[in-house]
mmCIF file of N, CA and C in Angstrom:
data_model
loop_
_atom_site.group_PDB
_atom_site.id
_atom_site.type_symbol
_atom_site.label_atom_id
_atom_site.label_comp_id
_atom_site.label_asym_id
_atom_site.label_seq_id
_atom_site.Cartn_x
_atom_site.Cartn_y
_atom_site.Cartn_z
ATOM 1 N N MET A 29 18.267 -45.002 184.675
ATOM 2 C CA MET A 29 19.186 -45.468 185.683
ATOM 3 C C MET A 29 18.404 -46.230 186.758
ATOM 4 N N ILE A 30 18.956 -47.332 187.189
ATOM 5 C CA ILE A 30 18.303 -48.162 188.201
ATOM 6 C C ILE A 30 18.691 -47.639 189.587
ATOM 7 N N PRO A 31 17.714 -47.328 190.444
ATOM 8 C CA PRO A 31 18.060 -46.790 191.761
ATOM 9 C C PRO A 31 18.762 -47.821 192.640
ATOM 10 N N ARG A 32 19.641 -47.299 193.490
ATOM 11 C CA ARG A 32 20.342 -48.136 194.468
ATOM 12 C C ARG A 32 19.720 -47.886 195.827
ATOM 13 N N PHE A 33 19.536 -48.960 196.586
ATOM 14 C CA PHE A 33 19.084 -48.868 197.966
ATOM 15 C C PHE A 33 20.159 -49.481 198.850
ATOM 16 N N GLY A 34 20.254 -48.997 200.071
ATOM 17 C CA GLY A 34 21.236 -49.548 200.999
ATOM 18 C C GLY A 34 22.599 -48.922 200.816
ATOM 19 N N GLN A 35 23.607 -49.657 201.255
ATOM 20 C CA GLN A 35 24.982 -49.152 201.268
ATOM 21 C C GLN A 35 25.524 -48.966 199.844
ATOM 22 N N PRO A 36 26.342 -47.926 199.634
ATOM 23 C CA PRO A 36 27.002 -47.790 198.334
ATOM 24 C C PRO A 36 28.061 -48.883 198.177
ATOM 25 N N PRO A 37 28.446 -49.175 196.944
ATOM 26 C CA PRO A 37 29.480 -50.204 196.755
ATOM 27 C C PRO A 37 30.809 -49.733 197.338
ATOM 28 N N ARG A 38 31.527 -50.692 197.883
ATOM 29 C CA ARG A 38 32.861 -50.406 198.416
ATOM 30 C C ARG A 38 33.889 -50.570 197.300
ATOM 31 N N ARG A 39 34.848 -49.673 197.256
ATOM 32 C CA ARG A 39 35.861 -49.711 196.196
ATOM 33 C C ARG A 39 36.830 -50.876 196.350
ATOM 34 N N ASP A 40 36.954 -51.406 197.563
ATOM 35 C CA ASP A 40 37.923 -52.486 197.811
ATOM 36 C C ASP A 40 37.335 -53.881 197.586
ATOM 37 N N ILE A 41 36.118 -53.959 197.065
ATOM 38 C CA ILE A 41 35.440 -55.261 196.902
ATOM 39 C C ILE A 41 35.014 -55.437 195.444
ATOM 40 N N ARG A 42 35.212 -56.660 194.954
ATOM 41 C CA ARG A 42 34.688 -57.031 193.624
ATOM 42 C C ARG A 42 33.350 -57.729 193.850
ATOM 43 N N TYR A 43 32.310 -57.180 193.277
ATOM 44 C CA TYR A 43 30.961 -57.716 193.446
ATOM 45 C C TYR A 43 30.604 -58.613 192.266
ATOM 46 N N LYS A 44 29.912 -59.705 192.569
ATOM 47 C CA LYS A 44 29.403 -60.582 191.523
ATOM 48 C C LYS A 44 27.952 -60.187 191.251
ATOM 49 N N MET A 45 27.612 -60.024 189.970
ATOM 50 C CA MET A 45 26.236 -59.670 189.611
ATOM 51 C C MET A 45 25.306 -60.830 189.966
ATOM 52 N N ARG A 46 24.223 -60.511 190.668
ATOM 53 C CA ARG A 46 23.259 -61.514 191.104
ATOM 54 C C ARG A 46 21.858 -61.025 190.746
ATOM 55 N N PRO A 47 21.355 -61.350 189.535
ATOM 56 C CA PRO A 47 19.998 -60.927 189.182
ATOM 57 C C PRO A 47 18.958 -61.732 189.955
ATOM 58 N N GLY A 48 17.882 -61.067 190.326
ATOM 59 C CA GLY A 48 16.817 -61.736 191.066
ATOM 60 C C GLY A 48 15.457 -61.161 190.713
ATOM 61 N N ALA A 49 14.421 -61.913 191.051
ATOM 62 C CA ALA A 49 13.035 -61.506 190.814
ATOM 63 C C ALA A 49 12.269 -61.628 192.133
ATOM 64 N N TYR A 50 11.493 -60.608 192.459
ATOM 65 C CA TYR A 50 10.796 -60.516 193.749
ATOM 66 C C TYR A 50 9.369 -60.053 193.512
ATOM 67 N N ALA A 51 8.454 -60.446 194.407
ATOM 68 C CA ALA A 51 7.038 -60.153 194.196
ATOM 69 C C ALA A 51 6.410 -59.387 195.345
ATOM 70 N N VAL A 52 5.609 -58.390 194.983
ATOM 71 C CA VAL A 52 4.643 -57.781 195.885
ATOM 72 C C VAL A 52 3.359 -58.565 195.626
ATOM 73 N N LEU A 53 2.920 -59.329 196.626
ATOM 74 C CA LEU A 53 1.747 -60.197 196.501
ATOM 75 C C LEU A 53 0.620 -59.630 197.367
ATOM 76 N N LEU A 54 -0.403 -59.106 196.713
ATOM 77 C CA LEU A 54 -1.511 -58.463 197.421
ATOM 78 C C LEU A 54 -2.789 -59.269 197.290
ATOM 79 N N LYS A 55 -3.515 -59.318 198.398
ATOM 80 C CA LYS A 55 -4.861 -59.893 198.425
ATOM 81 C C LYS A 55 -5.684 -58.958 199.304
ATOM 82 N N GLY A 56 -6.503 -58.125 198.647
ATOM 83 C CA GLY A 56 -7.219 -57.091 199.395
ATOM 84 C C GLY A 56 -6.219 -56.095 199.959
ATOM 85 N N ASP A 57 -6.315 -55.853 201.269
ATOM 86 C CA ASP A 57 -5.382 -54.912 201.903
ATOM 87 C C ASP A 57 -4.254 -55.635 202.644
ATOM 88 N N ARG A 58 -4.003 -56.887 202.291
ATOM 89 C CA ARG A 58 -2.957 -57.694 202.932
ATOM 90 C C ARG A 58 -1.861 -58.032 201.931
ATOM 91 N N MET A 59 -0.640 -58.158 202.441
ATOM 92 C CA MET A 59 0.519 -58.479 201.620
ATOM 93 C C MET A 59 1.166 -59.743 202.169
ATOM 94 N N LEU A 60 1.568 -60.634 201.275
ATOM 95 C CA LEU A 60 2.228 -61.881 201.651
ATOM 96 C C LEU A 60 3.737 -61.655 201.664
ATOM 97 N N LEU A 61 4.334 -61.853 202.828
ATOM 98 C CA LEU A 61 5.785 -61.723 203.002
ATOM 99 C C LEU A 61 6.365 -63.073 203.377
ATOM 100 N N THR A 62 7.651 -63.192 203.204
ATOM 101 C CA THR A 62 8.364 -64.348 203.738
ATOM 102 C C THR A 62 9.274 -63.871 204.861
ATOM 103 N N TYR A 63 9.380 -64.692 205.887
ATOM 104 C CA TYR A 63 10.311 -64.423 206.986
ATOM 105 C C TYR A 63 11.426 -65.454 206.868
ATOM 106 N N GLN A 64 12.659 -64.970 206.760
ATOM 107 C CA GLN A 64 13.822 -65.848 206.666
ATOM 108 C C GLN A 64 14.583 -65.747 207.976
ATOM 109 N N ASP A 65 14.783 -66.897 208.636
ATOM 110 C CA ASP A 65 15.414 -66.834 209.958
ATOM 111 C C ASP A 65 16.946 -66.866 209.928
ATOM 112 N N GLU A 66 17.552 -67.240 208.821
ATOM 113 C CA GLU A 66 19.014 -67.233 208.712
ATOM 114 C C GLU A 66 19.416 -66.812 207.306
ATOM 115 N N PRO A 67 20.525 -66.191 207.073
ATOM 116 C CA PRO A 67 21.593 -65.877 208.019
ATOM 117 C C PRO A 67 21.271 -64.675 208.896
ATOM 118 N N ASP A 68 20.443 -63.763 208.412
ATOM 119 C CA ASP A 68 19.967 -62.638 209.229
ATOM 120 C C ASP A 68 18.455 -62.721 209.236
ATOM 121 N N ASP A 69 17.872 -62.816 210.416
ATOM 122 C CA ASP A 69 16.421 -62.950 210.459
ATOM 123 C C ASP A 69 15.767 -61.644 210.015
ATOM 124 N N GLU A 70 14.896 -61.776 208.982
ATOM 125 C CA GLU A 70 14.213 -60.591 208.476
ATOM 126 C C GLU A 70 13.023 -60.973 207.617
ATOM 127 N N PHE A 71 12.085 -60.031 207.532
ATOM 128 C CA PHE A 71 10.976 -60.152 206.604
ATOM 129 C C PHE A 71 11.436 -59.638 205.249
ATOM 130 N N GLN A 72 10.960 -60.313 204.182
ATOM 131 C CA GLN A 72 11.368 -59.972 202.823
ATOM 132 C C GLN A 72 10.184 -60.108 201.878
ATOM 133 N N LEU A 73 10.292 -59.432 200.731
ATOM 134 C CA LEU A 73 9.393 -59.765 199.634
ATOM 135 C C LEU A 73 9.815 -61.140 199.145
ATOM 136 N N PRO A 74 8.874 -62.036 198.860
ATOM 137 C CA PRO A 74 9.251 -63.348 198.342
ATOM 138 C C PRO A 74 9.964 -63.218 196.999
ATOM 139 N N GLY A 75 10.984 -64.014 196.816
ATOM 140 C CA GLY A 75 11.730 -64.003 195.568
ATOM 141 C C GLY A 75 13.165 -64.394 195.811
ATOM 142 N N GLY A 76 13.959 -64.307 194.760
ATOM 143 C CA GLY A 76 15.358 -64.661 194.897
ATOM 144 C C GLY A 76 16.057 -64.714 193.563
ATOM 145 N N GLY A 77 17.209 -65.358 193.578
ATOM 146 C CA GLY A 77 18.087 -65.384 192.426
ATOM 147 C C GLY A 77 17.519 -66.112 191.224
ATOM 148 N N ILE A 78 17.903 -65.614 190.066
ATOM 149 C CA ILE A 78 17.527 -66.233 188.793
ATOM 150 C C ILE A 78 18.646 -67.190 188.405
ATOM 151 N N ASP A 79 18.314 -68.459 188.261
ATOM 152 C CA ASP A 79 19.309 -69.471 187.899
ATOM 153 C C ASP A 79 19.719 -69.326 186.434
ATOM 154 N N PRO A 80 20.948 -69.755 186.075
ATOM 155 C CA PRO A 80 21.374 -69.692 184.675
ATOM 156 C C PRO A 80 20.371 -70.420 183.771
ATOM 157 N N GLY A 81 19.996 -69.762 182.676
ATOM 158 C CA GLY A 81 19.052 -70.341 181.723
ATOM 159 C C GLY A 81 17.586 -70.171 182.102
ATOM 160 N N GLU A 82 17.314 -69.618 183.260
ATOM 161 C CA GLU A 82 15.947 -69.437 183.750
ATOM 162 C C GLU A 82 15.479 -68.018 183.421
ATOM 163 N N SER A 83 14.228 -67.872 183.044
ATOM 164 C CA SER A 83 13.689 -66.533 182.797
ATOM 165 C C SER A 83 13.337 -65.881 184.143
ATOM 166 N N PRO A 84 13.301 -64.546 184.198
ATOM 167 C CA PRO A 84 12.925 -63.884 185.450
ATOM 168 C C PRO A 84 11.551 -64.307 185.969
ATOM 169 N N VAL A 85 10.563 -64.456 185.082
ATOM 170 C CA VAL A 85 9.215 -64.821 185.528
ATOM 171 C C VAL A 85 9.180 -66.269 186.018
ATOM 172 N N SER A 86 9.908 -67.174 185.362
ATOM 173 C CA SER A 86 9.987 -68.557 185.854
ATOM 174 C C SER A 86 10.638 -68.594 187.227
ATOM 175 N N ALA A 87 11.711 -67.823 187.406
ATOM 176 C CA ALA A 87 12.374 -67.747 188.713
ATOM 177 C C ALA A 87 11.425 -67.201 189.765
ATOM 178 N N LEU A 88 10.635 -66.202 189.395
ATOM 179 C CA LEU A 88 9.688 -65.611 190.331
ATOM 180 C C LEU A 88 8.671 -66.646 190.806
ATOM 181 N N HIS A 89 8.088 -67.388 189.874
ATOM 182 C CA HIS A 89 7.128 -68.435 190.255
ATOM 183 C C HIS A 89 7.785 -69.453 191.191
ATOM 184 N N ARG A 90 8.983 -69.898 190.847
ATOM 185 C CA ARG A 90 9.687 -70.898 191.661
ATOM 186 C C ARG A 90 9.995 -70.363 193.056
ATOM 187 N N GLU A 91 10.561 -69.171 193.117
ATOM 188 C CA GLU A 91 10.966 -68.607 194.413
ATOM 189 C C GLU A 91 9.762 -68.309 195.308
ATOM 190 N N VAL A 92 8.695 -67.761 194.737
ATOM 191 C CA VAL A 92 7.495 -67.486 195.544
ATOM 192 C C VAL A 92 6.971 -68.784 196.142
ATOM 193 N N PHE A 93 6.910 -69.831 195.329
ATOM 194 C CA PHE A 93 6.416 -71.111 195.837
ATOM 195 C C PHE A 93 7.345 -71.671 196.913
ATOM 196 N N GLU A 94 8.663 -71.654 196.672
ATOM 197 C CA GLU A 94 9.613 -72.204 197.653
ATOM 198 C C GLU A 94 9.560 -71.451 198.984
ATOM 199 N N GLU A 95 9.405 -70.130 198.933
ATOM 200 C CA GLU A 95 9.490 -69.312 200.150
ATOM 201 C C GLU A 95 8.162 -69.103 200.859
ATOM 202 N N THR A 96 7.029 -69.357 200.164
ATOM 203 C CA THR A 96 5.727 -69.115 200.794
ATOM 204 C C THR A 96 4.786 -70.311 200.748
ATOM 205 N N GLY A 97 4.997 -71.240 199.812
ATOM 206 C CA GLY A 97 4.054 -72.339 199.614
ATOM 207 C C GLY A 97 2.871 -71.954 198.753
ATOM 208 N N TRP A 98 2.860 -70.748 198.210
ATOM 209 C CA TRP A 98 1.766 -70.240 197.385
ATOM 210 C C TRP A 98 2.157 -70.234 195.912
ATOM 211 N N THR A 99 1.157 -70.443 195.048
ATOM 212 C CA THR A 99 1.317 -70.168 193.632
ATOM 213 C C THR A 99 0.847 -68.739 193.391
ATOM 214 N N MET A 100 1.181 -68.196 192.225
ATOM 215 C CA MET A 100 0.801 -66.818 191.907
ATOM 216 C C MET A 100 0.448 -66.702 190.438
ATOM 217 N N THR A 101 -0.252 -65.635 190.117
ATOM 218 C CA THR A 101 -0.645 -65.383 188.733
ATOM 219 C C THR A 101 -0.415 -63.920 188.381
ATOM 220 N N LYS A 102 -0.464 -63.647 187.095
ATOM 221 C CA LYS A 102 -0.467 -62.299 186.531
ATOM 222 C C LYS A 102 0.668 -61.388 187.008
ATOM 223 N N PRO A 103 1.923 -61.866 186.955
ATOM 224 C CA PRO A 103 3.003 -60.961 187.353
ATOM 225 C C PRO A 103 3.131 -59.792 186.368
ATOM 226 N N ARG A 104 3.301 -58.607 186.927
ATOM 227 C CA ARG A 104 3.486 -57.382 186.137
ATOM 228 C C ARG A 104 4.665 -56.616 186.718
ATOM 229 N N ARG A 105 5.618 -56.281 185.889
ATOM 230 C CA ARG A 105 6.846 -55.621 186.357
ATOM 231 C C ARG A 105 6.534 -54.235 186.910
ATOM 232 N N LEU A 106 7.015 -53.999 188.145
ATOM 233 C CA LEU A 106 6.870 -52.688 188.777
ATOM 234 C C LEU A 106 8.103 -51.829 188.579
ATOM 235 N N GLY A 107 9.279 -52.452 188.610
ATOM 236 C CA GLY A 107 10.519 -51.687 188.517
ATOM 237 C C GLY A 107 11.691 -52.545 188.933
ATOM 238 N N ALA A 108 12.806 -51.887 189.170
ATOM 239 C CA ALA A 108 14.026 -52.599 189.545
ATOM 240 C C ALA A 108 14.845 -51.726 190.485
ATOM 241 N N CYS A 109 15.731 -52.376 191.216
ATOM 242 C CA CYS A 109 16.657 -51.658 192.083
ATOM 243 C C CYS A 109 17.936 -52.483 192.226
ATOM 244 N N ARG A 110 18.960 -51.833 192.742
ATOM 245 C CA ARG A 110 20.240 -52.507 192.986
ATOM 246 C C ARG A 110 20.573 -52.413 194.470
ATOM 247 N N ARG A 111 21.212 -53.456 194.961
ATOM 248 C CA ARG A 111 21.703 -53.477 196.340
ATOM 249 C C ARG A 111 23.083 -54.127 196.327
ATOM 250 N N PHE A 112 24.022 -53.573 197.078
ATOM 251 C CA PHE A 112 25.371 -54.115 197.205
ATOM 252 C C PHE A 112 25.486 -54.720 198.597
ATOM 253 N N VAL A 113 25.584 -56.056 198.659
ATOM 254 C CA VAL A 113 25.503 -56.756 199.942
ATOM 255 C C VAL A 113 26.467 -57.940 199.982
ATOM 256 N N PHE A 114 26.778 -58.360 201.204
ATOM 257 C CA PHE A 114 27.478 -59.626 201.399
ATOM 258 C C PHE A 114 26.418 -60.695 201.617
ATOM 259 N N MET A 115 26.548 -61.811 200.906
ATOM 260 C CA MET A 115 25.605 -62.925 201.023
ATOM 261 C C MET A 115 26.325 -64.071 201.728
ATOM 262 N N PRO A 116 26.188 -64.173 203.064
ATOM 263 C CA PRO A 116 26.946 -65.191 203.801
ATOM 264 C C PRO A 116 26.609 -66.621 203.401
ATOM 265 N N GLU A 117 25.360 -66.870 202.948
ATOM 266 C CA GLU A 117 24.990 -68.228 202.553
ATOM 267 C C GLU A 117 25.754 -68.679 201.306
ATOM 268 N N TYR A 118 26.284 -67.723 200.529
ATOM 269 C CA TYR A 118 27.091 -68.036 199.342
ATOM 270 C C TYR A 118 28.545 -67.599 199.508
ATOM 271 N N ASP A 119 28.864 -66.980 200.650
ATOM 272 C CA ASP A 119 30.207 -66.466 200.930
ATOM 273 C C ASP A 119 30.683 -65.568 199.791
ATOM 274 N N MET A 120 29.820 -64.607 199.397
ATOM 275 C CA MET A 120 30.209 -63.716 198.307
ATOM 276 C C MET A 120 29.589 -62.332 198.476
ATOM 277 N N TRP A 121 30.277 -61.363 197.907
ATOM 278 C CA TRP A 121 29.758 -60.004 197.798
ATOM 279 C C TRP A 121 28.997 -59.922 196.487
ATOM 280 N N ALA A 122 27.788 -59.390 196.540
ATOM 281 C CA ALA A 122 26.939 -59.385 195.355
ATOM 282 C C ALA A 122 26.381 -57.998 195.070
ATOM 283 N N GLU A 123 26.311 -57.692 193.789
ATOM 284 C CA GLU A 123 25.491 -56.590 193.326
ATOM 285 C C GLU A 123 24.173 -57.227 192.919
ATOM 286 N N LYS A 124 23.176 -57.085 193.766
ATOM 287 C CA LYS A 124 21.877 -57.687 193.500
ATOM 288 C C LYS A 124 21.077 -56.746 192.601
ATOM 289 N N LEU A 125 20.752 -57.245 191.429
ATOM 290 C CA LEU A 125 19.892 -56.517 190.511
ATOM 291 C C LEU A 125 18.504 -57.117 190.664
ATOM 292 N N CYS A 126 17.646 -56.417 191.390
ATOM 293 C CA CYS A 126 16.348 -56.937 191.811
ATOM 294 C C CYS A 126 15.237 -56.383 190.923
ATOM 295 N N THR A 127 14.552 -57.252 190.201
ATOM 296 C CA THR A 127 13.380 -56.854 189.432
ATOM 297 C C THR A 127 12.156 -57.187 190.277
ATOM 298 N N ILE A 128 11.306 -56.188 190.462
ATOM 299 C CA ILE A 128 10.152 -56.325 191.348
ATOM 300 C C ILE A 128 8.883 -56.397 190.505
ATOM 301 N N TYR A 129 8.026 -57.358 190.848
ATOM 302 C CA TYR A 129 6.764 -57.583 190.149
ATOM 303 C C TYR A 129 5.602 -57.441 191.121
ATOM 304 N N LEU A 130 4.470 -57.035 190.607
ATOM 305 C CA LEU A 130 3.200 -57.119 191.320
ATOM 306 C C LEU A 130 2.510 -58.370 190.800
ATOM 307 N N ALA A 131 2.025 -59.225 191.682
ATOM 308 C CA ALA A 131 1.350 -60.452 191.253
ATOM 309 C C ALA A 131 0.214 -60.768 192.226
ATOM 310 N N ARG A 132 -0.658 -61.663 191.787
ATOM 311 C CA ARG A 132 -1.771 -62.109 192.627
ATOM 312 C C ARG A 132 -1.453 -63.476 193.219
ATOM 313 N N PRO A 133 -1.574 -63.613 194.521
ATOM 314 C CA PRO A 133 -1.459 -64.957 195.097
ATOM 315 C C PRO A 133 -2.651 -65.781 194.621
ATOM 316 N N ALA A 134 -2.403 -67.042 194.266
ATOM 317 C CA ALA A 134 -3.483 -67.866 193.709
ATOM 318 C C ALA A 134 -3.929 -68.949 194.688
ATOM 319 N N HIS A 135 -3.042 -69.898 194.998
ATOM 320 C CA HIS A 135 -3.416 -71.024 195.856
ATOM 321 C C HIS A 135 -2.274 -71.356 196.811
ATOM 322 N N ARG A 136 -2.652 -71.650 198.048
ATOM 323 C CA ARG A 136 -1.663 -72.155 199.000
ATOM 324 C C ARG A 136 -1.604 -73.669 198.823
ATOM 325 N N ILE A 137 -0.441 -74.157 198.435
ATOM 326 C CA ILE A 137 -0.250 -75.588 198.200
ATOM 327 C C ILE A 137 0.201 -76.282 199.485
ATOM 328 N N GLY A 138 0.968 -75.584 200.290
ATOM 329 C CA GLY A 138 1.482 -76.150 201.535
ATOM 330 C C GLY A 138 2.441 -75.171 202.174
ATOM 331 N N PRO A 139 3.187 -75.625 203.167
ATOM 332 C CA PRO A 139 4.159 -74.734 203.798
ATOM 333 C C PRO A 139 5.333 -74.470 202.853
ATOM 334 N N PRO A 140 6.121 -73.437 203.129
ATOM 335 C CA PRO A 140 7.298 -73.183 202.300
ATOM 336 C C PRO A 140 8.216 -74.405 202.277
ATOM 337 N N SER A 141 8.792 -74.676 201.116
ATOM 338 C CA SER A 141 9.710 -75.807 200.997
ATOM 339 C C SER A 141 11.151 -75.403 201.259
ATOM 340 N N GLU A 142 11.429 -74.103 201.245
ATOM 341 C CA GLU A 142 12.792 -73.636 201.506
ATOM 342 C C GLU A 142 13.007 -73.530 203.015
ATOM 343 N N ALA A 143 14.033 -74.208 203.488
ATOM 344 C CA ALA A 143 14.334 -74.236 204.928
ATOM 345 C C ALA A 143 14.500 -72.821 205.467
ATOM 346 N N GLY A 144 13.976 -72.604 206.665
ATOM 347 C CA GLY A 144 14.146 -71.329 207.340
ATOM 348 C C GLY A 144 13.181 -70.243 206.921
ATOM 349 N N HIS A 145 12.223 -70.558 206.051
ATOM 350 C CA HIS A 145 11.250 -69.558 205.591
ATOM 351 C C HIS A 145 9.868 -69.883 206.137
ATOM 352 N N THR A 146 9.135 -68.837 206.501
ATOM 353 C CA THR A 146 7.728 -68.957 206.856
ATOM 354 C C THR A 146 6.966 -67.844 206.147
ATOM 355 N N ALA A 147 5.725 -68.120 205.781
ATOM 356 C CA ALA A 147 4.888 -67.156 205.063
ATOM 357 C C ALA A 147 4.004 -66.412 206.055
ATOM 358 N N HIS A 148 3.831 -65.104 205.807
ATOM 359 C CA HIS A 148 3.050 -64.256 206.713
ATOM 360 C C HIS A 148 2.197 -63.276 205.917
ATOM 361 N N TRP A 149 0.895 -63.246 206.222
ATOM 362 C CA TRP A 149 -0.005 -62.233 205.680
ATOM 363 C C TRP A 149 -0.054 -61.078 206.660
ATOM 364 N N VAL A 150 0.250 -59.877 206.188
ATOM 365 C CA VAL A 150 0.238 -58.682 207.041
ATOM 366 C C VAL A 150 -0.409 -57.538 206.266
ATOM 367 N N SER A 151 -0.829 -56.522 206.984
ATOM 368 C CA SER A 151 -1.347 -55.331 206.305
ATOM 369 C C SER A 151 -0.206 -54.672 205.528
ATOM 370 N N VAL A 152 -0.561 -53.882 204.533
ATOM 371 C CA VAL A 152 0.463 -53.167 203.772
ATOM 372 C C VAL A 152 1.254 -52.252 204.697
ATOM 373 N N GLU A 153 0.557 -51.599 205.632
ATOM 374 C CA GLU A 153 1.234 -50.712 206.577
ATOM 375 C C GLU A 153 2.256 -51.481 207.404
ATOM 376 N N ALA A 154 1.878 -52.658 207.891
ATOM 377 C CA ALA A 154 2.811 -53.477 208.676
ATOM 378 C C ALA A 154 3.972 -53.953 207.811
ATOM 379 N N ALA A 155 3.687 -54.300 206.560
ATOM 380 C CA ALA A 155 4.751 -54.763 205.659
ATOM 381 C C ALA A 155 5.826 -53.697 205.503
ATOM 382 N N VAL A 156 5.396 -52.455 205.309
ATOM 383 C CA VAL A 156 6.358 -51.364 205.131
ATOM 384 C C VAL A 156 7.240 -51.226 206.376
ATOM 385 N N GLU A 157 6.682 -51.455 207.542
ATOM 386 C CA GLU A 157 7.465 -51.387 208.787
ATOM 387 C C GLU A 157 8.359 -52.603 208.983
ATOM 388 N N LEU A 158 7.872 -53.788 208.588
ATOM 389 C CA LEU A 158 8.585 -55.042 208.880
ATOM 390 C C LEU A 158 9.702 -55.379 207.897
ATOM 391 N N LEU A 159 9.550 -54.986 206.644
ATOM 392 C CA LEU A 159 10.511 -55.416 205.623
ATOM 393 C C LEU A 159 11.926 -54.981 205.977
ATOM 394 N N GLY A 160 12.864 -55.900 205.780
ATOM 395 C CA GLY A 160 14.228 -55.722 206.270
ATOM 396 C C GLY A 160 15.155 -54.903 205.407
ATOM 397 N N ASN A 161 14.757 -54.534 204.196
ATOM 398 C CA ASN A 161 15.649 -53.683 203.408
ATOM 399 C C ASN A 161 14.855 -52.560 202.756
ATOM 400 N N SER A 162 15.543 -51.467 202.505
ATOM 401 C CA SER A 162 14.884 -50.250 202.032
ATOM 402 C C SER A 162 14.310 -50.395 200.624
ATOM 403 N N GLY A 163 14.886 -51.251 199.787
ATOM 404 C CA GLY A 163 14.324 -51.481 198.458
ATOM 405 C C GLY A 163 12.960 -52.129 198.538
ATOM 406 N N ASP A 164 12.845 -53.196 199.363
ATOM 407 C CA ASP A 164 11.555 -53.847 199.558
ATOM 408 C C ASP A 164 10.536 -52.861 200.133
ATOM 409 N N ARG A 165 10.970 -52.060 201.110
ATOM 410 C CA ARG A 165 10.057 -51.092 201.727
ATOM 411 C C ARG A 165 9.567 -50.067 200.697
ATOM 412 N N TYR A 166 10.456 -49.627 199.823
ATOM 413 C CA TYR A 166 10.079 -48.663 198.794
ATOM 414 C C TYR A 166 8.952 -49.220 197.915
ATOM 415 N N PHE A 167 9.130 -50.428 197.404
ATOM 416 C CA PHE A 167 8.119 -50.991 196.507
ATOM 417 C C PHE A 167 6.818 -51.304 197.250
ATOM 418 N N ALA A 168 6.910 -51.800 198.479
ATOM 419 C CA ALA A 168 5.695 -52.072 199.271
ATOM 420 C C ALA A 168 4.939 -50.775 199.560
ATOM 421 N N SER A 169 5.670 -49.682 199.815
ATOM 422 C CA SER A 169 5.019 -48.428 200.196
ATOM 423 C C SER A 169 4.176 -47.842 199.066
ATOM 424 N N GLN A 170 4.386 -48.274 197.828
ATOM 425 C CA GLN A 170 3.575 -47.782 196.712
ATOM 426 C C GLN A 170 2.122 -48.235 196.834
ATOM 427 N N PHE A 171 1.852 -49.183 197.749
ATOM 428 C CA PHE A 171 0.493 -49.707 197.894
ATOM 429 C C PHE A 171 -0.168 -49.277 199.198
ATOM 430 N N LEU A 172 0.425 -48.298 199.885
ATOM 431 C CA LEU A 172 -0.217 -47.716 201.064
ATOM 432 C C LEU A 172 -1.438 -46.929 200.607
ATOM 433 N N ARG A 173 -2.487 -46.977 201.419
ATOM 434 C CA ARG A 173 -3.704 -46.223 201.066
ATOM 435 C C ARG A 173 -3.786 -44.960 201.863
#
C-alpha cells in the first residue's frame, strides 16, 4: 500500500490522478531544493508531473533541470506516496501519485527555466525543516545523520 501524506481525500470531490517524479538530490551533506513562489510559496523536492507518453525517469530529468538548472545522474527509486490536493495552476483537484528517487546532481547548466523557481543548496537538516509538505519531509528525513 502506498502511504498517504497530508489531508485525506474529501468524499465530495472527484480527484484526477496526477503521477509525478521527484528527486532527493544530495551532494555531500547538502540537498538541492527548489523554491516555488506561486501559487503557494514553498520549498519542494525538485520534480513534477509526468506528461502523457513520458517515462517517470525522463520526466524526472526534465523537471529537475527546469526547476533547478541542474542535470542529474543515477536515479534510484526510494519509494512513493500519495497526496490529495487542489492544484490552482491547473484549476483541478488531484490525487498526486509521487514517485521519489535518490539521484546525484551532475552539472549546473544555468538558472531554472521554469518561471517562479529558484534552486537552493541547504543542509539535510534545514531541508527537513523547510520542505512544504510532509511527504517531501519524510523522504528527506531518511538522510539525516
